[in-house]
Structure formats: structure tokens, C-alpha cells
Tab-separated table of C-alpha atoms in Angstrom:
chain	number	residue	atom	x	y	z
A	1	MET	CA	-19.889	-11.176	-9.293
A	2	LEU	CA	-17.348	-10.544	-6.566
A	3	SER	CA	-14.449	-8.275	-7.325
A	4	LYS	CA	-11.090	-9.937	-7.755
A	5	ILE	CA	-7.555	-9.059	-6.875
A	6	LYS	CA	-5.306	-10.044	-9.745
A	7	LYS	CA	-1.563	-10.504	-9.918
A	8	SER	CA	0.228	-8.980	-12.837
A	9	PHE	CA	3.805	-9.708	-13.888
A	10	LEU	CA	5.033	-6.565	-15.661
A	11	ILE	CA	7.363	-4.188	-13.811
A	12	ASP	CA	7.372	-3.887	-10.034
A	13	HIS	CA	7.473	-0.333	-8.683
A	14	THR	CA	9.675	-1.216	-5.709
A	15	ILE	CA	12.575	-2.942	-7.445
A	16	GLY	CA	11.960	-1.832	-11.056
A	17	THR	CA	12.400	-5.216	-12.724
A	18	SER	CA	10.150	-7.831	-14.262
A	19	THR	CA	10.886	-10.163	-11.338
A	20	GLY	CA	8.697	-8.035	-9.058
A	21	GLN	CA	4.918	-8.120	-8.880
A	22	TYR	CA	1.964	-5.879	-8.177
A	23	ILE	CA	-1.722	-6.433	-7.564
A	24	TYR	CA	-4.788	-4.463	-8.550
A	25	MET	CA	-8.456	-4.729	-7.830
A	26	ASP	CA	-10.767	-4.903	-10.836
A	27	LYS	CA	-14.209	-3.417	-10.166
A	28	SER	CA	-15.678	-4.088	-13.625
A	29	PHE	CA	-18.409	-6.471	-12.452
A	30	ALA	CA	-18.570	-5.653	-8.748
A	31	ASN	CA	-21.110	-3.744	-6.711
A	32	LYS	CA	-20.303	-0.956	-4.260
A	33	ASP	CA	-18.725	-2.096	-0.963
A	34	GLU	CA	-17.653	-5.554	-2.142
A	35	LYS	CA	-14.353	-6.689	-0.641
A	36	ALA	CA	-11.344	-8.658	-1.800
A	37	ARG	CA	-8.588	-9.680	0.624
A	38	LEU	CA	-5.039	-10.970	0.514
A	39	ILE	CA	-3.756	-12.625	3.680
A	40	SER	CA	-0.039	-13.036	4.285
A	41	PRO	CA	1.733	-16.065	5.661
A	42	VAL	CA	2.475	-15.948	9.390
A	43	PHE	CA	5.453	-13.734	10.287
A	44	LYS	CA	7.540	-13.853	13.468
A	45	SER	CA	9.814	-11.072	14.646
A	46	LYS	CA	13.367	-12.050	15.543
A	47	SER	CA	14.623	-11.384	19.070
A	48	ASN	CA	11.806	-8.941	19.816
A	49	GLU	CA	12.793	-6.684	16.904
A	50	LYS	CA	10.231	-4.526	15.169
A	51	CYS	CA	9.151	-5.463	11.644
A	52	GLU	CA	8.574	-3.120	8.725
A	53	PHE	CA	5.859	-3.600	6.096
A	54	ARG	CA	6.587	-1.396	3.059
A	55	PHE	CA	4.353	-1.096	0.030
A	56	PHE	CA	3.481	1.310	-2.751
A	57	TYR	CA	-0.061	2.069	-3.804
A	58	PHE	CA	-1.731	3.979	-6.627
A	59	TYR	CA	-5.046	5.579	-5.749
A	60	ASN	CA	-6.347	7.790	-8.534
A	61	GLY	CA	-9.934	8.313	-9.696
A	62	PRO	CA	-13.297	9.351	-8.277
A	63	LEU	CA	-15.365	7.124	-5.973
A	64	LEU	CA	-12.763	4.372	-5.797
A	65	GLY	CA	-13.728	2.702	-2.537
A	66	GLY	CA	-11.013	1.946	-0.010
A	67	LEU	CA	-7.740	0.237	0.783
A	68	ASN	CA	-7.297	-1.151	4.309
A	69	ILE	CA	-4.269	-2.814	5.887
A	70	TYR	CA	-4.830	-4.880	9.026
A	71	MET	CA	-2.701	-7.021	11.326
A	72	ARG	CA	-3.943	-10.014	13.288
A	73	THR	CA	-2.266	-12.470	15.655
A	74	LYS	CA	-4.749	-15.341	15.253
A	75	ALA	CA	-6.407	-16.865	12.196
A	76	ASN	CA	-9.889	-15.358	11.981
A	77	GLY	CA	-9.060	-13.382	15.125
A	78	PRO	CA	-9.586	-9.684	15.769
A	79	GLU	CA	-7.855	-7.360	13.339
A	80	LYS	CA	-6.028	-4.134	14.135
A	81	LEU	CA	-6.319	-1.446	11.460
A	82	LEU	CA	-2.816	-0.237	10.566
A	83	PHE	CA	-3.588	1.940	7.537
A	84	TYR	CA	-6.450	3.012	5.309
A	85	VAL	CA	-7.062	5.323	2.372
A	86	ASN	CA	-10.409	6.199	0.828
A	87	GLU	CA	-9.776	9.525	-0.904
A	88	GLU	CA	-8.204	10.142	-4.289
A	89	LEU	CA	-4.503	10.987	-4.026
A	90	GLY	CA	-3.513	11.767	-7.616
A	91	ASN	CA	-1.803	10.193	-10.594
A	92	PHE	CA	1.285	8.843	-8.808
A	93	TRP	CA	2.522	5.952	-6.672
A	94	GLU	CA	2.633	6.592	-2.942
A	95	ARG	CA	5.040	4.773	-0.607
A	96	LYS	CA	3.917	3.642	2.839
A	97	ASP	CA	6.089	2.177	5.615
A	98	ILE	CA	4.353	0.592	8.590
A	99	ILE	CA	6.387	-0.366	11.658
A	100	ILE	CA	4.955	-3.407	13.441
A	101	ASP	CA	5.939	-3.924	17.056
A	102	GLU	CA	4.370	-7.301	17.769
A	103	LYS	CA	5.903	-10.076	19.872
A	104	GLU	CA	3.384	-12.727	18.793
A	105	PRO	CA	3.384	-14.310	15.315
A	106	PHE	CA	1.145	-12.200	13.061
A	107	GLN	CA	-0.416	-11.884	9.622
A	108	ILE	CA	-0.983	-8.878	7.386
A	109	VAL	CA	-4.399	-8.561	5.721
A	110	ILE	CA	-4.712	-6.326	2.658
A	111	GLU	CA	-8.311	-5.449	1.880
A	112	GLY	CA	-9.710	-3.617	-1.138
A	113	VAL	CA	-13.264	-2.259	-0.983
A	114	THR	CA	-15.050	-1.294	-4.194
A	115	GLY	CA	-16.578	2.137	-4.622
A	116	SER	CA	-19.494	3.285	-6.737
A	117	GLY	CA	-17.483	5.096	-9.394
A	118	LEU	CA	-16.877	3.925	-12.952
A	119	PHE	CA	-13.132	4.216	-12.370
A	120	GLY	CA	-13.218	2.322	-9.077
A	121	LYS	CA	-10.656	-0.199	-10.301
């Protein structure tokens, strides 16, 4: 069974209210190296301004797998890796800000890759 990315509606880390959302990847029935992806709508920068993609992530436990963030300018086109993590960070939320300097319309692709560990969730 493929791993899934689920939405949960409890408390968002960024704004601290129940109106926010977070996602997590459940590895319960997945094999090592299976992938789940979220693909954003198309974004356009205004007047050649840079865009900022800010997110928080929690990456704690052995043999988790990986988290990759890509950008692409065409549907199913080549992807540029903007960020990745594949090593345990600790029992805390980490903030990441990515500045995107792209003149063309673009999409953000968030990819989770399952690891081999029991806690790879």
C-alpha cells in the first residue's frame, strides 16, 4: 500500500490556531523509498519580486526517510531541488524560509520519502 499524506485540523504551528493546518506522512503500511507528493497551485511573482516559501517541519526518529522540496515551471517538467532533509533533527519543530527568484509561473512540490524505520512516520 502506498504511503499517504494526510491533512489534520488541530493546531497549526505557524499561526497557533485551529484555523491552520498541517500534514504528516503515515508510513504504517508503506515500504522503504515509497513517495507521497503535494503539488501547489501555480504561483506568479508580482513585478519581478522574489517570493518566499515558509514552512515548519518536525523530523524526529530513526530511519525516517526524507523530505524534499522542489520547484518547477512546467507541469511534469524538470524540478529544481530547493531543500531536503534526511537526518534526524530532534524533538522540535524547525522553521525553513526559501526565497524563490523566478520570473516564470511556478509550482512547489513537497515530497515525502519513506524510510525503513518503525518510526518512519
